[in-house]
mmCIF file of C-alpha atoms and ligand atoms in Angstrom:
data_model
loop_
_atom_site.group_PDB
_atom_site.id
_atom_site.type_symbol
_atom_site.label_atom_id
_atom_site.label_comp_id
_atom_site.label_asym_id
_atom_site.label_seq_id
_atom_site.Cartn_x
_atom_site.Cartn_y
_atom_site.Cartn_z
ATOM 1 C CA MET A 280 0.000 0.000 0.000
ATOM 2 C CA ASN A 281 1.224 3.478 -0.760
ATOM 3 C CA SER A 282 1.846 5.725 2.210
ATOM 4 C CA ILE A 283 -0.896 8.124 3.204
ATOM 5 C CA LEU A 284 1.889 10.649 3.766
ATOM 6 C CA SER A 285 2.856 13.304 1.253
ATOM 7 C CA ASP A 286 6.054 13.172 -0.778
ATOM 8 C CA ARG A 287 6.805 16.458 0.938
ATOM 9 C CA ILE A 288 7.201 14.868 4.364
ATOM 10 C CA LEU A 289 8.525 11.518 3.132
ATOM 11 C CA ASN A 290 11.390 13.330 1.419
ATOM 12 C CA MET A 291 12.278 15.339 4.520
ATOM 13 C CA GLU A 292 15.195 14.340 6.767
ATOM 14 C CA GLU A 293 14.619 14.225 10.503
ATOM 15 C CA SER A 294 16.578 16.882 12.392
ATOM 16 C CA ALA A 295 19.857 15.115 13.283
ATOM 17 C CA THR A 296 20.406 17.237 16.371
ATOM 18 C CA LEU A 297 16.945 16.461 17.729
ATOM 19 C CA ALA A 298 17.354 12.774 16.802
ATOM 20 C CA MET A 299 20.635 12.547 18.733
ATOM 21 C CA ALA A 300 19.119 14.368 21.703
ATOM 22 C CA LYS A 301 16.231 11.878 21.671
ATOM 23 C CA LYS A 302 18.651 8.921 21.656
ATOM 24 C CA ALA A 303 20.581 10.432 24.555
ATOM 25 C CA ARG A 304 17.348 10.997 26.515
ATOM 26 C CA GLU A 305 16.295 7.368 25.958
ATOM 27 C CA LEU A 306 19.622 6.067 27.277
ATOM 28 C CA LYS A 307 19.415 8.443 30.242
ATOM 29 C CA ALA A 308 15.926 7.106 31.000
ATOM 30 C CA GLN A 309 17.493 3.613 31.175
ATOM 31 C CA GLY A 310 19.704 4.909 33.959
ATOM 32 C CA ILE A 311 22.874 5.317 31.828
ATOM 33 C CA ASP A 312 24.987 8.315 32.805
ATOM 34 C CA ILE A 313 24.923 10.162 29.482
ATOM 35 C CA ILE A 314 26.534 13.564 29.051
ATOM 36 C CA SER A 315 24.624 15.314 26.331
ATOM 37 C CA LEU A 316 26.648 17.708 24.193
ATOM 38 C CA SER A 317 24.385 17.379 21.187
ATOM 39 C CA LEU A 318 21.800 20.111 21.553
ATOM 40 C CA GLY A 319 22.110 23.776 20.650
ATOM 41 C CA GLU A 320 20.525 24.810 23.905
ATOM 42 C CA PRO A 321 21.853 27.137 26.616
ATOM 43 C CA ASP A 322 22.081 25.409 29.999
ATOM 44 C CA PHE A 323 21.271 28.713 31.722
ATOM 45 C CA LYS A 324 17.836 29.701 32.962
ATOM 46 C CA THR A 325 15.979 32.592 31.331
ATOM 47 C CA PRO A 326 16.985 35.762 33.265
ATOM 48 C CA LYS A 327 14.761 36.578 36.240
ATOM 49 C CA HIS A 328 13.501 39.934 34.963
ATOM 50 C CA ILE A 329 12.252 38.235 31.801
ATOM 51 C CA GLN A 330 10.478 35.542 33.818
ATOM 52 C CA GLN A 331 8.921 38.298 35.932
ATOM 53 C CA ALA A 332 7.657 40.157 32.873
ATOM 54 C CA ALA A 333 5.812 37.018 31.775
ATOM 55 C CA LYS A 334 4.258 36.615 35.228
ATOM 56 C CA ASP A 335 3.225 40.270 35.236
ATOM 57 C CA ALA A 336 1.708 39.876 31.778
ATOM 58 C CA ILE A 337 -0.445 37.013 33.021
ATOM 59 C CA ASP A 338 -1.518 38.979 36.094
ATOM 60 C CA GLU A 339 -2.387 42.029 34.006
ATOM 61 C CA GLY A 340 -4.749 39.811 32.045
ATOM 62 C CA LYS A 341 -4.346 41.877 28.864
ATOM 63 C CA TYR A 342 -2.534 39.397 26.673
ATOM 64 C CA PHE A 343 -4.852 36.413 26.391
ATOM 65 C CA ALA A 344 -6.517 37.330 23.080
ATOM 66 C CA TYR A 345 -5.136 36.696 19.586
ATOM 67 C CA PRO A 346 -2.107 38.952 19.287
ATOM 68 C CA PRO A 347 -1.460 40.945 16.097
ATOM 69 C CA VAL A 348 -0.080 38.556 13.455
ATOM 70 C CA ALA A 349 3.264 40.356 13.069
ATOM 71 C CA GLY A 350 3.723 40.943 16.808
ATOM 72 C CA TYR A 351 2.755 43.630 19.321
ATOM 73 C CA GLN A 352 3.605 47.097 18.085
ATOM 74 C CA ASP A 353 5.786 47.966 21.123
ATOM 75 C CA LEU A 354 7.861 44.795 20.690
ATOM 76 C CA ARG A 355 8.330 45.470 16.973
ATOM 77 C CA GLU A 356 9.362 49.044 17.770
ATOM 78 C CA ALA A 357 11.842 47.876 20.412
ATOM 79 C CA ILE A 358 13.363 45.387 17.954
ATOM 80 C CA ALA A 359 13.628 48.027 15.232
ATOM 81 C CA LYS A 360 15.276 50.441 17.692
ATOM 82 C CA LYS A 361 17.819 47.800 18.690
ATOM 83 C CA LEU A 362 18.595 47.079 15.035
ATOM 84 C CA ARG A 363 19.087 50.790 14.315
ATOM 85 C CA GLU A 364 21.199 51.510 17.383
ATOM 86 C CA GLU A 365 23.205 48.326 17.824
ATOM 87 C CA ASN A 366 23.359 46.862 14.335
ATOM 88 C CA ASN A 367 23.496 50.161 12.413
ATOM 89 C CA ILE A 368 20.553 49.120 10.265
ATOM 90 C CA ALA A 369 19.401 52.721 9.920
ATOM 91 C CA GLN A 370 16.246 52.013 7.888
ATOM 92 C CA ALA A 371 14.770 49.478 10.333
ATOM 93 C CA LYS A 372 11.252 50.419 11.467
ATOM 94 C CA ALA A 373 8.493 48.458 13.191
ATOM 95 C CA GLU A 374 6.836 47.795 9.831
ATOM 96 C CA HIS A 375 9.881 45.777 8.718
ATOM 97 C CA ILE A 376 9.700 43.460 11.725
ATOM 98 C CA VAL A 377 7.682 40.234 11.904
ATOM 99 C CA VAL A 378 7.811 38.270 15.153
ATOM 100 C CA SER A 379 7.404 34.501 14.792
ATOM 101 C CA VAL A 380 7.507 31.216 16.721
ATOM 102 C CA GLY A 381 11.291 31.069 16.919
ATOM 103 C CA ALA A 382 13.891 31.938 14.304
ATOM 104 C CA LYS A 383 13.258 28.532 12.745
ATOM 105 C CA HIS A 384 9.743 29.705 11.930
ATOM 106 C CA SER A 385 11.088 33.040 10.681
ATOM 107 C CA ILE A 386 13.385 31.204 8.260
ATOM 108 C CA ALA A 387 10.620 28.842 7.120
ATOM 109 C CA ASN A 388 8.238 31.780 6.553
ATOM 110 C CA THR A 389 10.863 33.637 4.561
ATOM 111 C CA PHE A 390 11.663 30.729 2.267
ATOM 112 C CA MET A 391 7.949 29.981 1.805
ATOM 113 C CA CYS A 392 7.542 33.558 0.607
ATOM 114 C CA ILE A 393 10.484 33.838 -1.783
ATOM 115 C CA ILE A 394 11.129 30.411 -3.326
ATOM 116 C CA ASN A 395 9.435 29.145 -6.467
ATOM 117 C CA GLU A 396 9.789 25.553 -7.676
ATOM 118 C CA GLY A 397 13.357 24.996 -8.896
ATOM 119 C CA ASP A 398 14.812 28.205 -7.452
ATOM 120 C CA GLU A 399 18.313 27.803 -6.046
ATOM 121 C CA VAL A 400 19.475 28.954 -2.639
ATOM 122 C CA VAL A 401 23.192 29.089 -1.936
ATOM 123 C CA ILE A 402 24.097 27.900 1.556
ATOM 124 C CA PHE A 403 27.388 28.679 3.231
ATOM 125 C CA SER A 404 28.444 25.245 4.451
ATOM 126 C CA PRO A 405 28.898 23.811 7.088
ATOM 127 C CA TYR A 406 25.377 25.004 7.797
ATOM 128 C CA TRP A 407 22.596 24.700 10.327
ATOM 129 C CA VAL A 408 20.667 21.468 9.766
ATOM 130 C CA SER A 409 17.276 22.949 8.989
ATOM 131 C CA TYR A 410 18.226 25.299 6.124
ATOM 132 C CA ALA A 411 18.442 22.643 3.418
ATOM 133 C CA GLU A 412 15.304 20.782 4.498
ATOM 134 C CA ILE A 413 13.222 23.966 4.645
ATOM 135 C CA ILE A 414 14.488 25.051 1.222
ATOM 136 C CA LYS A 415 13.594 21.650 -0.256
ATOM 137 C CA LEU A 416 10.171 21.726 1.389
ATOM 138 C CA CYS A 417 9.537 25.009 -0.412
ATOM 139 C CA GLY A 418 10.474 23.450 -3.764
ATOM 140 C CA GLY A 419 13.919 25.035 -3.820
ATOM 141 C CA VAL A 420 17.311 23.527 -4.531
ATOM 142 C CA PRO A 421 20.076 23.965 -1.935
ATOM 143 C CA VAL A 422 23.480 24.726 -3.450
ATOM 144 C CA LEU A 423 26.346 24.303 -0.999
ATOM 145 C CA ILE A 424 29.541 26.318 -0.991
ATOM 146 C CA GLU A 425 32.020 24.765 1.378
ATOM 147 C CA GLY A 426 34.374 26.262 3.889
ATOM 148 C CA THR A 427 37.213 24.146 5.205
ATOM 149 C CA LEU A 428 38.975 23.823 8.533
ATOM 150 C CA GLU A 429 41.952 25.668 7.024
ATOM 151 C CA ASN A 430 39.903 28.839 6.414
ATOM 152 C CA ASN A 431 37.886 28.518 9.645
ATOM 153 C CA PHE A 432 35.044 26.922 7.701
ATOM 154 C CA LYS A 433 34.235 30.195 5.970
ATOM 155 C CA ALA A 434 33.396 29.853 2.294
ATOM 156 C CA THR A 435 34.304 32.992 0.371
ATOM 157 C CA ALA A 436 32.592 35.655 -1.698
ATOM 158 C CA ALA A 437 34.407 34.223 -4.739
ATOM 159 C CA GLN A 438 32.813 30.832 -4.078
ATOM 160 C CA LEU A 439 29.421 32.550 -3.796
ATOM 161 C CA GLU A 440 29.973 34.325 -7.091
ATOM 162 C CA ALA A 441 30.875 31.049 -8.796
ATOM 163 C CA ALA A 442 27.736 29.320 -7.435
ATOM 164 C CA ILE A 443 25.260 31.923 -8.701
ATOM 165 C CA THR A 444 23.112 30.975 -11.718
ATOM 166 C CA PRO A 445 20.057 32.621 -13.293
ATOM 167 C CA LYS A 446 17.964 30.499 -10.883
ATOM 168 C CA THR A 447 19.626 31.776 -7.698
ATOM 169 C CA LYS A 448 17.062 33.417 -5.453
ATOM 170 C CA ALA A 449 18.891 33.746 -2.166
ATOM 171 C CA VAL A 450 21.973 33.022 -0.121
ATOM 172 C CA ILE A 451 21.941 32.097 3.567
ATOM 173 C CA TYR A 452 24.551 31.934 6.306
ATOM 174 C CA SER A 453 24.699 32.102 10.069
ATOM 175 C CA SER A 454 27.278 34.276 11.806
ATOM 176 C CA PRO A 455 28.297 33.421 14.483
ATOM 177 C CA CYS A 456 27.840 30.071 12.813
ATOM 178 C CA ASN A 457 26.119 26.947 13.952
ATOM 179 C CA PRO A 458 27.864 24.437 13.733
ATOM 180 C CA THR A 459 31.351 25.973 13.471
ATOM 181 C CA GLY A 460 31.287 29.008 15.766
ATOM 182 C CA SER A 461 32.947 31.034 13.004
ATOM 183 C CA VAL A 462 32.181 34.728 12.660
ATOM 184 C CA PHE A 463 32.269 36.668 9.391
ATOM 185 C CA SER A 464 34.307 39.853 9.644
ATOM 186 C CA GLN A 465 33.037 43.152 8.277
ATOM 187 C CA GLN A 466 35.449 42.776 5.381
ATOM 188 C CA GLU A 467 34.159 39.322 4.508
ATOM 189 C CA LEU A 468 30.563 40.535 4.649
ATOM 190 C CA GLU A 469 31.425 43.517 2.448
ATOM 191 C CA ALA A 470 32.814 41.113 -0.126
ATOM 192 C CA ILE A 471 29.662 38.970 0.055
ATOM 193 C CA ALA A 472 27.480 42.094 -0.266
ATOM 194 C CA GLY A 473 29.546 43.144 -3.288
ATOM 195 C CA VAL A 474 28.578 39.913 -5.047
ATOM 196 C CA VAL A 475 24.907 40.155 -4.050
ATOM 197 C CA MET A 476 24.667 43.752 -5.299
ATOM 198 C CA LYS A 477 25.655 42.533 -8.776
ATOM 199 C CA HIS A 478 22.633 40.203 -8.860
ATOM 200 C CA PRO A 479 19.422 42.194 -8.438
ATOM 201 C CA ASN A 480 17.133 39.163 -8.169
ATOM 202 C CA MET A 481 18.633 37.593 -5.087
ATOM 203 C CA VAL A 482 18.453 38.347 -1.378
ATOM 204 C CA VAL A 483 20.631 37.504 1.609
ATOM 205 C CA ILE A 484 19.229 35.739 4.622
ATOM 206 C CA ALA A 485 21.541 36.717 7.467
ATOM 207 C CA ASP A 486 20.936 34.455 10.456
ATOM 208 C CA GLU A 487 22.281 36.400 13.438
ATOM 209 C CA ILE A 488 20.714 34.304 16.197
ATOM 210 C CA TYR A 489 24.058 33.840 17.989
ATOM 211 C CA GLU A 490 24.812 37.559 17.850
ATOM 212 C CA LEU A 491 25.089 37.929 21.636
ATOM 213 C CA ILE A 492 27.574 35.052 21.899
ATOM 214 C CA ASN A 493 30.360 36.598 19.852
ATOM 215 C CA PHE A 494 33.847 36.607 21.362
ATOM 216 C CA THR A 495 35.341 38.968 18.777
ATOM 217 C CA GLY A 496 33.585 41.859 20.487
ATOM 218 C CA LYS A 497 32.273 43.032 17.123
ATOM 219 C CA ASN A 498 28.908 42.248 15.567
ATOM 220 C CA PHE A 499 28.429 43.260 12.017
ATOM 221 C CA SER A 500 25.126 43.109 10.166
ATOM 222 C CA ILE A 501 25.265 42.878 6.389
ATOM 223 C CA ALA A 502 21.965 44.833 6.194
ATOM 224 C CA SER A 503 23.840 47.901 7.464
ATOM 225 C CA LEU A 504 25.940 48.132 4.275
ATOM 226 C CA PRO A 505 24.954 50.632 1.568
ATOM 227 C CA GLY A 506 22.168 49.257 -0.621
ATOM 228 C CA MET A 507 21.843 46.073 1.411
ATOM 229 C CA PHE A 508 18.789 46.873 3.548
ATOM 230 C CA GLU A 509 16.519 46.247 0.562
ATOM 231 C CA ARG A 510 18.356 43.013 -0.203
ATOM 232 C CA THR A 511 18.569 41.427 3.242
ATOM 233 C CA VAL A 512 16.332 39.478 5.575
ATOM 234 C CA THR A 513 17.995 39.702 8.978
ATOM 235 C CA VAL A 514 16.921 36.784 11.170
ATOM 236 C CA ASN A 515 17.327 36.851 14.927
ATOM 237 C CA GLY A 516 15.667 35.572 18.068
ATOM 238 C CA PHE A 517 15.811 35.152 21.806
ATOM 239 C CA SER A 518 16.630 31.448 22.171
ATOM 240 C CA LYS A 519 20.409 31.663 22.440
ATOM 241 C CA GLY A 520 21.382 35.101 23.748
ATOM 242 C CA TYR A 521 18.595 35.258 26.351
ATOM 243 C CA ALA A 522 18.430 31.525 27.129
ATOM 244 C CA MET A 523 14.812 31.423 25.936
ATOM 245 C CA THR A 524 14.675 28.350 23.692
ATOM 246 C CA GLY A 525 11.331 27.173 25.047
ATOM 247 C CA TRP A 526 9.630 30.556 24.753
ATOM 248 C CA ARG A 527 9.908 30.351 20.971
ATOM 249 C CA VAL A 528 10.515 33.949 19.961
ATOM 250 C CA GLY A 529 12.206 34.817 16.677
ATOM 251 C CA TYR A 530 11.919 37.674 14.217
ATOM 252 C CA ILE A 531 12.901 39.004 10.853
ATOM 253 C CA CYS A 532 13.766 42.478 9.733
ATOM 254 C CA ALA A 533 13.016 42.551 6.023
ATOM 255 C CA PRO A 534 12.235 44.919 3.170
ATOM 256 C CA LEU A 535 8.543 45.828 3.297
ATOM 257 C CA GLU A 536 7.496 43.559 0.435
ATOM 258 C CA ILE A 537 8.938 40.483 2.165
ATOM 259 C CA ALA A 538 7.773 41.525 5.657
ATOM 260 C CA LYS A 539 4.195 41.917 4.375
ATOM 261 C CA ALA A 540 4.357 38.551 2.606
ATOM 262 C CA VAL A 541 5.657 36.845 5.752
ATOM 263 C CA GLU A 542 2.853 38.419 7.783
ATOM 264 C CA LYS A 543 0.332 37.094 5.253
ATOM 265 C CA MET A 544 1.889 33.607 5.375
ATOM 266 C CA GLN A 545 1.904 33.600 9.156
ATOM 267 C CA GLY A 546 -1.705 34.817 9.181
ATOM 268 C CA GLN A 547 -2.745 31.606 7.441
ATOM 269 C CA PHE A 548 -0.492 29.182 9.329
ATOM 270 C CA THR A 549 -0.001 30.101 12.982
ATOM 271 C CA SER A 550 -1.247 33.651 13.599
ATOM 272 C CA GLY A 551 0.885 35.734 15.957
ATOM 273 C CA LEU A 552 3.219 34.356 18.617
ATOM 274 C CA THR A 553 1.837 33.703 22.138
ATOM 275 C CA GLY A 554 1.213 37.059 23.820
ATOM 276 C CA ILE A 555 2.938 36.154 27.095
ATOM 277 C CA ALA A 556 6.130 35.101 25.263
ATOM 278 C CA GLN A 557 6.100 38.430 23.424
ATOM 279 C CA ARG A 558 5.899 40.365 26.709
ATOM 280 C CA ALA A 559 8.838 38.333 28.012
ATOM 281 C CA ALA A 560 10.793 39.078 24.836
ATOM 282 C CA LEU A 561 10.109 42.795 25.206
ATOM 283 C CA ALA A 562 11.596 42.713 28.711
ATOM 284 C CA GLY A 563 14.589 40.884 27.242
ATOM 285 C CA ILE A 564 15.334 43.294 24.441
ATOM 286 C CA ALA A 565 14.478 46.541 26.239
ATOM 287 C CA GLY A 566 15.714 45.561 29.712
ATOM 288 C CA ASP A 567 18.993 44.865 31.488
ATOM 289 C CA GLN A 568 21.505 43.185 29.153
ATOM 290 C CA THR A 569 23.846 42.151 31.974
ATOM 291 C CA PRO A 570 22.597 38.537 32.211
ATOM 292 C CA SER A 571 23.211 38.026 28.475
ATOM 293 C CA LYS A 572 26.706 39.511 28.780
ATOM 294 C CA ASP A 573 27.441 37.297 31.777
ATOM 295 C CA MET A 574 26.338 34.219 29.853
ATOM 296 C CA ALA A 575 28.600 35.158 26.946
ATOM 297 C CA THR A 576 31.531 35.567 29.356
ATOM 298 C CA GLU A 577 30.802 32.120 30.760
ATOM 299 C CA TYR A 578 30.664 30.589 27.252
ATOM 300 C CA LEU A 579 34.048 32.115 26.479
ATOM 301 C CA LYS A 580 35.538 30.532 29.609
ATOM 302 C CA ARG A 581 34.129 27.177 28.584
ATOM 303 C CA ARG A 582 35.410 27.583 25.036
ATOM 304 C CA ASP A 583 38.906 28.060 26.363
ATOM 305 C CA LEU A 584 38.516 25.133 28.723
ATOM 306 C CA VAL A 585 37.313 22.767 25.980
ATOM 307 C CA LEU A 586 39.902 24.086 23.526
ATOM 308 C CA GLY A 587 42.683 23.103 25.920
ATOM 309 C CA LEU A 588 41.163 19.666 26.494
ATOM 310 C CA LEU A 589 40.563 19.014 22.779
ATOM 311 C CA ARG A 590 44.110 19.998 21.889
ATOM 312 C CA ASP A 591 45.214 17.316 24.283
ATOM 313 C CA ILE A 592 43.444 14.553 22.316
ATOM 314 C CA PRO A 593 45.673 13.031 19.615
ATOM 315 C CA GLY A 594 43.946 12.941 16.215
ATOM 316 C CA ILE A 595 41.472 15.767 16.876
ATOM 317 C CA LYS A 596 41.959 18.789 14.601
ATOM 318 C CA THR A 597 40.110 21.947 15.560
ATOM 319 C CA HIS A 598 40.021 25.640 14.767
ATOM 320 C CA VAL A 599 39.249 28.248 17.423
ATOM 321 C CA PRO A 600 35.565 29.188 17.307
ATOM 322 C CA GLU A 601 34.858 32.905 17.755
ATOM 323 C CA GLY A 602 31.227 32.666 18.794
ATOM 324 C CA ALA A 603 28.138 30.506 19.463
ATOM 325 C CA PHE A 604 28.829 27.492 21.715
ATOM 326 C CA TYR A 605 30.192 24.777 19.454
ATOM 327 C CA PHE A 606 33.426 23.108 18.440
ATOM 328 C CA PHE A 607 33.475 21.434 15.060
ATOM 329 C CA PRO A 608 36.615 19.305 14.967
ATOM 330 C CA ASP A 609 37.803 17.190 12.057
ATOM 331 C CA VAL A 610 37.841 13.540 13.144
ATOM 332 C CA THR A 611 39.085 11.776 10.017
ATOM 333 C CA ALA A 612 42.076 10.423 11.958
ATOM 334 C CA PHE A 613 39.721 7.884 13.561
ATOM 335 C CA PHE A 614 38.093 6.595 10.375
ATOM 336 C CA GLY A 615 38.921 2.980 9.537
ATOM 337 C CA LYS A 616 39.641 2.111 13.190
ATOM 338 C CA SER A 617 37.745 -0.061 15.658
ATOM 339 C CA ALA A 618 37.378 -0.940 19.341
ATOM 340 C CA HIS A 619 34.874 -2.462 21.799
ATOM 341 C CA GLY A 620 33.058 -4.248 18.951
ATOM 342 C CA HIS A 621 32.493 -1.026 16.958
ATOM 343 C CA SER A 622 34.022 -0.169 13.592
ATOM 344 C CA VAL A 623 34.291 3.510 12.766
ATOM 345 C CA ALA A 624 34.020 4.208 9.037
ATOM 346 C CA ASN A 625 32.768 7.802 9.278
ATOM 347 C CA ALA A 626 31.609 10.572 11.610
ATOM 348 C CA ASP A 627 28.150 8.979 12.022
ATOM 349 C CA ASP A 628 29.810 5.791 13.303
ATOM 350 C CA LEU A 629 32.109 7.810 15.536
ATOM 351 C CA CYS A 630 29.172 9.541 17.212
ATOM 352 C CA LEU A 631 27.429 6.201 17.805
ATOM 353 C CA TYR A 632 30.689 4.783 19.155
ATOM 354 C CA LEU A 633 31.166 7.710 21.552
ATOM 355 C CA LEU A 634 27.558 7.455 22.697
ATOM 356 C CA ALA A 635 27.896 3.712 23.388
ATOM 357 C CA VAL A 636 31.420 3.631 24.825
ATOM 358 C CA ALA A 637 31.995 7.112 26.329
ATOM 359 C CA ASN A 638 28.313 7.799 27.020
ATOM 360 C CA VAL A 639 28.702 11.249 25.477
ATOM 361 C CA SER A 640 26.339 12.438 22.772
ATOM 362 C CA LEU A 641 27.666 14.616 19.934
ATOM 363 C CA VAL A 642 26.223 15.249 16.470
ATOM 364 C CA THR A 643 27.754 13.969 13.249
ATOM 365 C CA GLY A 644 29.069 16.612 10.876
ATOM 366 C CA SER A 645 27.269 14.945 7.971
ATOM 367 C CA ALA A 646 24.076 16.578 9.283
ATOM 368 C CA PHE A 647 25.737 19.966 8.691
ATOM 369 C CA GLY A 648 27.267 19.230 5.294
ATOM 370 C CA ALA A 649 30.706 18.298 6.692
ATOM 371 C CA PRO A 650 31.068 14.507 6.939
ATOM 372 C CA ASN A 651 34.629 14.684 8.307
ATOM 373 C CA CYS A 652 33.610 16.529 11.459
ATOM 374 C CA VAL A 653 31.534 16.217 14.611
ATOM 375 C CA ARG A 654 29.777 18.993 16.499
ATOM 376 C CA ILE A 655 30.414 19.380 20.201
ATOM 377 C CA SER A 656 28.140 21.784 22.077
ATOM 378 C CA TYR A 657 29.773 23.325 25.122
ATOM 379 C CA ALA A 658 26.511 24.674 26.516
ATOM 380 C CA ALA A 659 27.074 22.479 29.572
ATOM 381 C CA SER A 660 28.631 22.921 33.009
ATOM 382 C CA GLU A 661 32.427 22.971 33.398
ATOM 383 C CA ALA A 662 32.270 19.750 35.422
ATOM 384 C CA GLU A 663 30.294 18.010 32.655
ATOM 385 C CA LEU A 664 32.639 19.319 29.973
ATOM 386 C CA ILE A 665 35.741 18.115 31.822
ATOM 387 C CA GLU A 666 34.224 14.676 32.410
ATOM 388 C CA ALA A 667 32.952 14.435 28.809
ATOM 389 C CA MET A 668 36.353 15.329 27.340
ATOM 390 C CA LYS A 669 38.053 12.794 29.623
ATOM 391 C CA ARG A 670 35.687 10.063 28.445
ATOM 392 C CA ILE A 671 36.030 11.068 24.791
ATOM 393 C CA LYS A 672 39.832 11.055 25.051
ATOM 394 C CA LYS A 673 39.825 7.573 26.571
ATOM 395 C CA ALA A 674 37.352 6.144 24.024
ATOM 396 C CA LEU A 675 39.197 7.677 21.067
ATOM 397 C CA GLY A 676 42.485 6.403 22.470
ATOM 398 C CA ASP A 677 41.072 2.857 22.427
ATOM 399 C CA LEU A 678 40.445 2.996 18.664
ATOM 400 C CA ALA A 679 43.113 1.179 16.698
HETATM 401 C C1 LIG B 708 21.761 28.958 13.238
HETATM 402 C C2 LIG B 708 20.420 28.796 13.855
HETATM 403 N N1 LIG B 708 19.386 29.468 13.334
HETATM 404 C C3 LIG B 708 18.161 29.367 13.858
HETATM 405 C C4 LIG B 708 17.908 28.562 14.950
HETATM 406 C C5 LIG B 708 16.489 28.477 15.467
HETATM 407 O O1 LIG B 708 16.320 29.079 16.668
HETATM 408 P P1 LIG B 708 14.896 29.233 17.370
HETATM 409 O O2 LIG B 708 15.011 28.524 18.668
HETATM 410 O O3 LIG B 708 14.707 30.708 17.528
HETATM 411 O O4 LIG B 708 13.878 28.630 16.462
HETATM 412 C C6 LIG B 708 18.952 27.841 15.535
HETATM 413 C C7 LIG B 708 18.684 26.933 16.676
HETATM 414 O O5 LIG B 708 19.384 25.993 16.926
HETATM 415 C C8 LIG B 708 20.233 27.971 14.977
HETATM 416 O O6 LIG B 708 21.278 27.300 15.499
#
């Protein structure tokens, strides 16, 4: 019998990060002491003043009705103000902002609104797992341009230029990047913008969700460059920088035509984001930024800790991530080896081996377009990170 399910969903890959997290949870439930370094999730609690704003919003009793589809006006204004003042996106106004159910939803909305069947979208690779699947769902064709460990996993403007065809509709990257932690410099973004400006029918989707976890001390938004506001959808959200993954707040800042289209799309699919979560987000963006800064300082300490421990593991090759909370080491040195009844032919096998033998969950690089690597999230306590690295070192040392 043919499946009742659509080709659309049958052709979609499951999210590898969520799949690995599920496996780790199942083993934990069996009483196995798993250290989970597979999810892109802060281990901090949402700052207190943001929690309080949500409680106040409930007590006020004003936010229980359907919210405006694109978000409450005051939240959109606060986001636009932040983008003008902190990201130098001078043209940003409330009308360019659409608030959605997480940045994932913002990205899905955007692609739904710009991609026609067969349109190509260039992805800077390694890339966040969901980009390619969302593009395919919308009938688009992902075209990967690959960065390598040697250039900090940053594909170049020249590679972008070479990948563009008459069918190219958009290009997408994240900076700071998930999975590599790499950050594009202003110069690199200027070069990318230079290519985009030569092709009037394409837009940039700049995923800046890790903006507040950037150790270079400099955030640069491509939409701030001359001529680029009209050509850029800036994506951001509260999950990472404000430790608000479960609140599901994301947004875009887009040229009016795209913002209006996204509002229309959202009006048919989900309507506006939960009112209480929007009030919490407003307290986040307009309130005290100290908790976010403190979290970033803590991530930097952990990066340095894990960097030292990884450099002490023979066979691991890593660059130094400048943001987000991931390492993305090359692990090819372990391919073709075996131990404890496991053979390791690739990064998928290595992750299964480390889960079974070291009881540490990582995510295979193949999920991010880089089959020679694994992703290690260091959004975990120092004690867990030290123990996890010890176990990984031992298990990798056993492979022969
Ligand atoms: C690069 C990137 N973009 C977007 C998202 C989605 O974030 P949200 O929780 O806002 O949907 C994530 C989450 O892992 C991410 O890593």
